[in-house]
Each structure stands twice: as C-alpha cells, then as structure tokens.
mmCIF file of C-alpha atoms in Angstrom:
data_model
loop_
_atom_site.group_PDB
_atom_site.id
_atom_site.type_symbol
_atom_site.label_atom_id
_atom_site.label_comp_id
_atom_site.label_asym_id
_atom_site.label_seq_id
_atom_site.Cartn_x
_atom_site.Cartn_y
_atom_site.Cartn_z
ATOM 1 C CA MET A 30 -69.883 78.097 142.425
ATOM 2 C CA ALA A 31 -70.478 80.345 145.548
ATOM 3 C CA THR A 32 -68.051 82.933 144.018
ATOM 4 C CA VAL A 33 -70.124 83.331 140.949
ATOM 5 C CA ARG A 34 -72.967 85.775 142.132
ATOM 6 C CA SER A 35 -70.532 87.792 143.929
ATOM 7 C CA LYS A 36 -68.836 88.635 140.531
ATOM 8 C CA LEU A 37 -72.048 88.562 138.523
ATOM 9 C CA ILE A 38 -72.259 89.690 135.377
ATOM 10 C CA LEU A 39 -75.698 91.173 136.239
ATOM 11 C CA PRO A 40 -74.955 94.611 137.521
ATOM 12 C CA ALA A 41 -77.614 96.476 139.053
ATOM 13 C CA PHE A 42 -77.685 99.076 136.319
ATOM 14 C CA PHE A 43 -78.194 96.411 133.670
ATOM 15 C CA LEU A 44 -80.909 94.593 135.580
ATOM 16 C CA THR A 45 -82.682 98.114 135.963
ATOM 17 C CA ALA A 46 -82.513 98.803 132.391
ATOM 18 C CA ALA A 47 -83.793 95.728 131.326
ATOM 19 C CA LEU A 48 -86.845 95.901 133.587
ATOM 20 C CA GLY A 49 -87.394 99.418 132.373
ATOM 21 C CA LEU A 50 -87.717 97.902 128.776
ATOM 22 C CA ALA A 51 -90.366 95.378 129.937
ATOM 23 C CA CYS A 52 -92.278 97.534 132.067
ATOM 24 C CA GLY A 53 -93.903 80.541 161.530
ATOM 25 C CA GLY A 54 -93.493 78.024 164.517
ATOM 26 C CA GLY A 55 -91.108 75.019 164.591
ATOM 27 C CA ASP A 56 -88.722 76.611 161.835
ATOM 28 C CA THR A 57 -84.879 76.974 162.381
ATOM 29 C CA THR A 58 -83.629 80.615 162.001
ATOM 30 C CA THR A 59 -80.186 82.054 162.454
ATOM 31 C CA THR A 60 -79.829 85.788 162.487
ATOM 32 C CA THR A 61 -76.574 87.713 162.352
ATOM 33 C CA THR A 62 -76.513 91.698 162.938
ATOM 34 C CA THR A 63 -73.629 93.681 161.638
ATOM 35 C CA LEU A 64 -72.733 97.285 161.888
ATOM 36 C CA SER A 65 -71.402 99.027 158.625
ATOM 37 C CA GLU A 66 -68.841 101.386 158.449
ATOM 38 C CA GLU A 67 -71.427 104.119 157.937
ATOM 39 C CA GLY A 68 -73.038 103.002 161.190
ATOM 40 C CA ASP A 69 -75.908 101.227 159.723
ATOM 41 C CA LEU A 70 -77.303 97.969 161.125
ATOM 42 C CA SER A 71 -78.161 95.196 158.937
ATOM 43 C CA GLN A 72 -79.430 91.587 159.571
ATOM 44 C CA ASN A 73 -79.002 88.539 157.753
ATOM 45 C CA THR A 74 -81.294 85.669 158.482
ATOM 46 C CA THR A 75 -81.369 82.031 157.372
ATOM 47 C CA THR A 76 -84.763 80.219 157.906
ATOM 48 C CA ARG A 77 -85.985 76.866 156.705
ATOM 49 C CA PRO A 78 -89.776 76.280 156.811
ATOM 50 C CA ALA A 79 -91.612 74.343 159.632
ATOM 51 C CA ALA A 80 -93.164 70.941 158.450
ATOM 52 C CA ASP A 81 -96.620 72.161 159.238
ATOM 53 C CA ALA A 82 -96.508 75.457 157.406
ATOM 54 C CA VAL A 83 -99.805 76.241 156.010
ATOM 55 C CA ASN A 84 -100.663 78.150 152.898
ATOM 56 C CA VAL A 85 -103.115 80.688 154.572
ATOM 57 C CA ILE A 86 -102.321 84.507 154.610
ATOM 58 C CA VAL A 87 -104.118 86.725 157.283
ATOM 59 C CA GLY A 88 -103.161 89.648 159.252
ATOM 60 C CA GLU A 89 -102.778 93.426 158.867
ATOM 61 C CA PRO A 90 -102.635 95.134 155.693
ATOM 62 C CA LEU A 91 -99.155 95.862 154.285
ATOM 63 C CA GLY A 92 -99.219 99.550 155.452
ATOM 64 C CA LYS A 93 -99.602 98.295 158.987
ATOM 65 C CA TRP A 94 -97.102 95.812 159.125
ATOM 66 C CA ALA A 95 -95.078 96.411 162.224
ATOM 67 C CA ASP A 96 -92.274 94.229 161.640
ATOM 68 C CA PRO A 97 -91.978 94.186 157.657
ATOM 69 C CA MET A 98 -89.045 91.741 157.454
ATOM 70 C CA GLY A 99 -90.496 89.238 159.890
ATOM 71 C CA GLU A 100 -93.940 89.187 158.167
ATOM 72 C CA THR A 101 -92.200 88.583 154.739
ATOM 73 C CA LYS A 102 -90.274 85.896 156.148
ATOM 74 C CA THR A 103 -93.522 84.482 157.895
ATOM 75 C CA ARG A 104 -95.571 84.688 154.757
ATOM 76 C CA LEU A 105 -93.046 83.164 152.405
ATOM 77 C CA LEU A 106 -92.651 80.149 154.795
ATOM 78 C CA ALA A 107 -96.458 79.700 154.604
ATOM 79 C CA LEU A 108 -96.452 79.632 151.001
ATOM 80 C CA GLY A 109 -93.879 76.868 150.668
ATOM 81 C CA TRP A 110 -90.652 79.103 150.232
ATOM 82 C CA SER A 111 -87.385 78.470 151.878
ATOM 83 C CA VAL A 112 -86.120 81.881 153.090
ATOM 84 C CA ASP A 113 -82.349 81.907 152.608
ATOM 85 C CA SER A 114 -81.513 85.568 153.779
ATOM 86 C CA CYS A 115 -83.284 88.829 155.038
ATOM 87 C CA ASP A 116 -81.559 92.086 155.846
ATOM 88 C CA MET A 117 -82.619 95.654 156.311
ATOM 89 C CA TYR A 118 -80.934 98.982 156.581
ATOM 90 C CA LYS A 119 -82.037 102.523 157.372
ATOM 91 C CA ASP A 120 -80.779 105.792 155.588
ATOM 92 C CA ASP A 121 -81.788 109.368 155.752
ATOM 93 C CA GLY A 122 -85.108 108.425 157.630
ATOM 94 C CA GLU A 123 -86.250 105.778 155.049
ATOM 95 C CA ALA A 124 -86.104 101.866 155.642
ATOM 96 C CA TYR A 125 -85.240 99.261 153.201
ATOM 97 C CA TYR A 126 -86.177 95.313 153.887
ATOM 98 C CA ASN A 127 -85.071 92.614 151.509
ATOM 99 C CA CYS A 128 -85.786 88.861 151.813
ATOM 100 C CA SER A 129 -84.562 86.124 149.526
ATOM 101 C CA ALA A 130 -86.083 82.780 149.123
ATOM 102 C CA THR A 131 -86.037 79.635 147.013
ATOM 103 C CA LYS A 132 -88.559 77.077 145.789
ATOM 104 C CA GLY A 133 -87.519 74.523 143.497
ATOM 105 C CA GLU A 134 -85.728 76.354 140.602
ATOM 106 C CA LEU A 135 -87.344 79.713 141.558
ATOM 107 C CA TRP A 136 -85.662 82.477 143.222
ATOM 108 C CA ALA A 137 -87.461 85.268 144.809
ATOM 109 C CA ASP A 138 -86.367 88.708 145.995
ATOM 110 C CA VAL A 139 -89.025 90.681 147.936
ATOM 111 C CA ASP A 140 -88.324 94.077 148.733
ATOM 112 C CA ILE A 141 -89.995 96.585 151.038
ATOM 113 C CA THR A 142 -89.373 100.307 151.052
ATOM 114 C CA ASP A 143 -90.686 102.665 153.508
ATOM 115 C CA LEU A 144 -90.250 105.942 151.922
ATOM 116 C CA SER A 145 -90.601 109.527 153.606
ATOM 117 C CA ASP A 146 -92.451 110.865 150.492
ATOM 118 C CA THR A 147 -95.851 109.496 149.050
ATOM 119 C CA GLN A 148 -95.257 110.594 145.675
ATOM 120 C CA ASP A 149 -91.902 108.773 145.712
ATOM 121 C CA ALA A 150 -93.703 105.624 146.617
ATOM 122 C CA LYS A 151 -96.317 105.980 143.767
ATOM 123 C CA TRP A 152 -93.183 106.340 141.454
ATOM 124 C CA LEU A 153 -91.500 103.231 142.676
ATOM 125 C CA ALA A 154 -94.762 101.146 142.272
ATOM 126 C CA GLU A 155 -95.578 102.646 139.017
ATOM 127 C CA ASP A 156 -96.243 100.367 135.979
ATOM 128 C CA ASN A 157 -95.060 97.182 137.934
ATOM 129 C CA PRO A 158 -97.745 94.290 138.348
ATOM 130 C CA ALA A 159 -95.392 92.756 140.713
ATOM 131 C CA ALA A 160 -95.379 95.882 143.156
ATOM 132 C CA LYS A 161 -97.833 97.197 145.456
ATOM 133 C CA ARG A 162 -98.162 100.594 147.488
ATOM 134 C CA ASP A 163 -99.913 101.189 150.792
ATOM 135 C CA GLY A 164 -99.267 104.680 151.839
ATOM 136 C CA LYS A 165 -95.408 105.350 151.867
ATOM 137 C CA ARG A 166 -94.628 101.715 151.816
ATOM 138 C CA VAL A 167 -93.789 99.812 148.714
ATOM 139 C CA ILE A 168 -93.468 95.927 148.272
ATOM 140 C CA GLU A 169 -91.726 94.737 145.106
ATOM 141 C CA VAL A 170 -91.586 91.126 144.282
ATOM 142 C CA THR A 171 -88.818 89.733 141.546
ATOM 143 C CA ILE A 172 -88.654 86.031 140.560
ATOM 144 C CA PHE A 173 -85.992 84.550 138.718
ATOM 145 C CA ASP A 174 -86.938 81.261 137.115
ATOM 146 C CA GLY A 175 -83.583 79.032 136.816
ATOM 147 C CA GLY A 176 -85.470 76.257 134.897
ATOM 148 C CA ALA A 177 -86.319 78.653 132.037
ATOM 149 C CA GLY A 178 -82.948 80.221 132.175
ATOM 150 C CA LYS A 179 -81.319 76.744 131.791
ATOM 151 C CA THR A 180 -83.627 75.883 128.783
ATOM 152 C CA LEU A 181 -82.851 79.084 126.713
ATOM 153 C CA GLY A 182 -79.140 78.937 127.903
ATOM 154 C CA GLU A 183 -78.548 75.480 126.575
ATOM 155 C CA MET A 184 -80.074 76.706 123.126
ATOM 156 C CA ILE A 185 -77.475 79.464 123.154
ATOM 157 C CA LEU A 186 -74.495 77.290 124.647
ATOM 158 C CA PRO A 187 -75.158 73.655 124.333
ATOM 159 C CA ALA A 188 -72.944 71.066 126.155
ATOM 160 C CA GLY A 189 -69.632 70.920 124.405
ATOM 161 C CA LYS A 190 -69.567 74.474 122.910
ATOM 162 C CA LYS A 191 -66.988 76.826 123.743
ATOM 163 C CA MET A 192 -67.767 80.422 125.104
ATOM 164 C CA ASP A 193 -65.348 81.865 122.826
ATOM 165 C CA SER A 194 -67.114 80.551 119.915
ATOM 166 C CA LEU A 195 -70.413 82.478 120.863
ATOM 167 C CA ASP A 196 -72.005 84.689 118.283
ATOM 168 C CA MET A 197 -74.890 86.956 119.921
ATOM 169 C CA GLY A 198 -76.112 87.822 116.613
ATOM 170 C CA VAL A 199 -76.802 83.978 115.962
ATOM 171 C CA ALA A 200 -78.036 83.644 119.782
ATOM 172 C CA ALA A 201 -80.325 86.761 119.189
ATOM 173 C CA LYS A 202 -81.954 84.773 116.151
ATOM 174 C CA VAL A 203 -82.521 81.516 118.180
ATOM 175 C CA MET A 204 -84.118 83.765 120.790
ATOM 176 C CA GLU A 205 -86.487 85.645 118.470
ATOM 177 C CA SER A 206 -87.633 82.223 117.099
ATOM 178 C CA LYS A 207 -88.931 81.370 120.532
ATOM 179 C CA GLY A 208 -90.928 84.655 120.601
ATOM 180 C CA TRP A 209 -88.431 87.039 122.575
ATOM 181 C CA ASP A 210 -87.758 90.685 121.129
ATOM 182 C CA ILE A 211 -84.066 91.384 121.335
ATOM 183 C CA GLU A 212 -83.623 94.890 122.976
ATOM 184 C CA GLU A 213 -80.109 95.115 123.335
ATOM 185 C CA GLN A 214 -76.762 93.665 122.345
ATOM 186 C CA SER A 215 -73.376 94.506 123.314
ATOM 187 C CA SER A 216 -69.740 93.286 123.284
ATOM 188 C CA SER A 217 -66.568 94.870 124.941
ATOM 189 C CA SER A 218 -63.203 94.213 126.150
ATOM 190 C CA SER A 219 -61.072 95.635 128.707
ATOM 191 C CA GLY A 220 -58.144 94.488 131.119
ATOM 192 C CA GLY A 221 -57.585 91.007 129.369
ATOM 193 C CA TYR A 222 -61.404 90.220 129.481
ATOM 194 C CA ALA A 223 -64.079 90.210 126.904
ATOM 195 C CA SER A 224 -67.816 90.379 127.580
ATOM 196 C CA LEU A 225 -70.966 89.873 125.621
ATOM 197 C CA GLU A 226 -74.578 90.700 126.644
ATOM 198 C CA MET A 227 -77.898 90.656 125.308
ATOM 199 C CA ILE A 228 -81.452 91.608 126.569
ATOM 200 C CA GLY A 229 -84.598 90.322 125.407
ATOM 201 C CA ILE A 230 -88.419 91.122 126.274
ATOM 202 C CA LYS A 231 -91.354 88.549 126.012
ATOM 203 C CA GLY A 232 -94.621 90.199 127.429
ATOM 204 C CA GLY A 233 -93.568 91.364 130.803
ATOM 205 C CA ASN A 234 -90.727 88.735 131.407
ATOM 206 C CA VAL A 235 -86.942 89.999 130.725
ATOM 207 C CA LEU A 236 -84.154 87.616 129.386
ATOM 208 C CA VAL A 237 -80.492 88.643 130.355
ATOM 209 C CA VAL A 238 -77.665 86.655 128.634
ATOM 210 C CA GLU A 239 -73.919 87.481 129.528
ATOM 211 C CA ALA A 240 -70.673 86.009 128.888
ATOM 212 C CA ASP A 241 -67.464 87.142 130.675
ATOM 213 C CA MET A 242 -64.344 85.510 129.374
ATOM 214 C CA GLU A 243 -60.515 86.000 130.131
ATOM 215 C CA THR A 244 -58.843 86.356 126.926
ATOM 216 C CA GLY A 245 -56.353 83.587 125.926
ATOM 217 C CA GLN A 246 -57.827 81.178 128.826
ATOM 218 C CA LYS A 247 -58.013 77.628 127.704
ATOM 219 C CA LEU A 248 -61.731 76.574 128.356
ATOM 220 C CA THR A 249 -60.992 73.020 129.564
ATOM 221 C CA ARG A 250 -64.271 72.521 131.823
ATOM 222 C CA ASP A 251 -68.007 72.998 131.295
ATOM 223 C CA GLU A 252 -69.487 73.010 134.717
ATOM 224 C CA ARG A 253 -73.203 73.792 134.664
ATOM 225 C CA SER A 254 -75.670 74.729 137.628
ATOM 226 C CA ILE A 255 -78.688 76.606 138.626
ATOM 227 C CA GLU A 256 -77.883 78.875 141.614
ATOM 228 C CA GLU A 257 -80.191 81.775 142.886
ATOM 229 C CA GLY A 258 -82.642 81.182 140.012
ATOM 230 C CA MET A 259 -79.788 81.751 137.365
ATOM 231 C CA PHE A 260 -78.318 79.433 134.942
ATOM 232 C CA PHE A 261 -74.595 79.338 135.215
ATOM 233 C CA VAL A 262 -71.798 77.715 133.004
ATOM 234 C CA GLN A 263 -68.101 78.030 133.906
ATOM 235 C CA GLN A 264 -65.511 76.766 131.423
ATOM 236 C CA ALA A 265 -62.428 78.271 133.303
ATOM 237 C CA ASP A 266 -61.459 79.988 136.290
ATOM 238 C CA GLU A 267 -62.370 83.265 134.848
ATOM 239 C CA SER A 268 -64.954 82.662 132.323
ATOM 240 C CA PHE A 269 -68.559 82.386 133.081
ATOM 241 C CA PHE A 270 -71.696 82.405 131.031
ATOM 242 C CA THR A 271 -74.946 83.458 132.650
ATOM 243 C CA VAL A 272 -78.636 83.421 131.889
ATOM 244 C CA ALA A 273 -81.318 85.094 133.913
ATOM 245 C CA VAL A 274 -85.159 84.963 133.277
ATOM 246 C CA LEU A 275 -87.358 87.514 135.259
ATOM 247 C CA ASP A 276 -91.112 86.075 135.236
ATOM 248 C CA GLU A 277 -93.437 88.945 135.879
ATOM 249 C CA ALA A 278 -96.465 86.536 136.238
ATOM 250 C CA GLN A 279 -94.769 84.454 138.899
ATOM 251 C CA GLY A 280 -93.590 87.497 140.608
ATOM 252 C CA THR A 281 -97.283 89.188 140.385
ATOM 253 C CA LYS A 282 -98.672 85.720 141.803
ATOM 254 C CA LEU A 283 -96.433 85.486 144.616
ATOM 255 C CA LEU A 284 -97.293 89.078 145.597
ATOM 256 C CA LYS A 285 -100.852 88.431 145.478
ATOM 257 C CA SER A 286 -100.492 85.451 147.700
ATOM 258 C CA MET A 287 -98.459 87.266 150.077
ATOM 259 C CA LEU A 288 -100.962 90.119 150.564
ATOM 260 C CA GLY A 289 -104.025 87.580 150.658
ATOM 261 C CA ASN A 290 -105.539 88.656 147.494
#
C-alpha cells in the first residue's frame, strides 16, 4: 500500500476546505538532505524513540526554539510518538518545518512556520485550537485517527461490498445517524475514472470520505489497512476507498503537551 498516499485522494485544497468548515538520547536517527531544482535544501529524518524517553517537556518557549525541527522531534519522542520523518524548506525569507509521527493508529503532522509578518502569523493561528502563535512563529498540530476512520469506513463499505455499488446519499444518512453534519457531497468522472467525495463535521472534527475507481475494472479483491492515520480499501489496481478523520481534541491535547501547558 506504499503507493496509496502518493496518489491520495485527499488533495490539499480538499483538506483545507474541510478544515475551514470545521473551524532524545539513545534513539536511532537517519537523516537525508536533498537539493531541489529550485535550489532549496530539505531534510528527511526517520527516528525511533529511546526506551527511556520520559513524558516531561521543558525548555525555551516556542518563539525561542533555535532548532524548531529538532525540538519538535525531541518533544514527540518524549511523549511516546515514533517520528517517521522531518523536513524543512525556506522560501522568500520564511521557513517551514514539518514532522510526521505515529502512535498506535494515530498519525500526527506537526507544522512550524516562521513568517516575516506578525499579522500573517496571527491569521495562520486564528480560530484553530490546535495552533499556537509566538511572535512570527506558528505551530499547528493535525491528528488523523485511523481507528475512527476504520470504524466509520466499515459502516459505509463493509467487507464484501463493492465500491461500484456505493451510494454517497445513503452513506451520508448513515453518518448523520452517528452525529455528523454532512457539509459536502460530490461525484465526478474523467479519463476513465469515477470519483465520489463527502465531507462531514462533528464538533471540531472533520470526516473526509473518498472513492476513486477506474471504470469497467473488475473489483476482485478487498485489501484493508490503516496507514498514516487513514483507513484504506483497495479493490483493484486503480480502485481505492479512503476515510480520514481529523481529531481536533487530540491535536489540541498533543500541542499543549509539546509546549508544556
């Protein structure tokens, strides 16, 4: 399933729209530095936590972190997360840092942005409980709950059900019965592919359901997994069903733990 996320059916603009609707020592680390065609350096780091990592966060406040990527990694490890990758890049005097980590069926994306304008930083952190601003620096935490995605996904597409029989109208009613407000549904077809999409909101949480199918392809398998905090079903080489649940409360909790408050 390694190729699934690369073709994910959860494009940045779609996720942004959904979010808008919602309003240490002893570890093993491998770091790779690459140079893009635009001349920007980026780093990718894979780290596993030390056995004696402790759940205590101390140190300088966010705005004074001299090494934002290193601090993020250290704090995630101390809180029991396995850090899968970290990278950074700079653009027009601004810096962007990201670390991704796993803990059980949860996947966390931690983003730190150093902006050149304080007002831009205020706007970035505005109305997001899982974000914190310190001067021109903003940290944002997004958590995908793979277990919740699997539970909801299997209500919509239980084992044995074929993707080409999916009815998003029926699926919406099922989700509404579980307390989700369905904000958007869409279907489209192009280039031999059919796509179905649905967005739901429940409190501060966001549900994104998508199905991408190659038309006319025989759906002869039913492979299910949780990867990077998302629930996936593959029923043919080019036919995928995906459910993502963004959990605002868990994101806010992790942010507060990382910042020591």
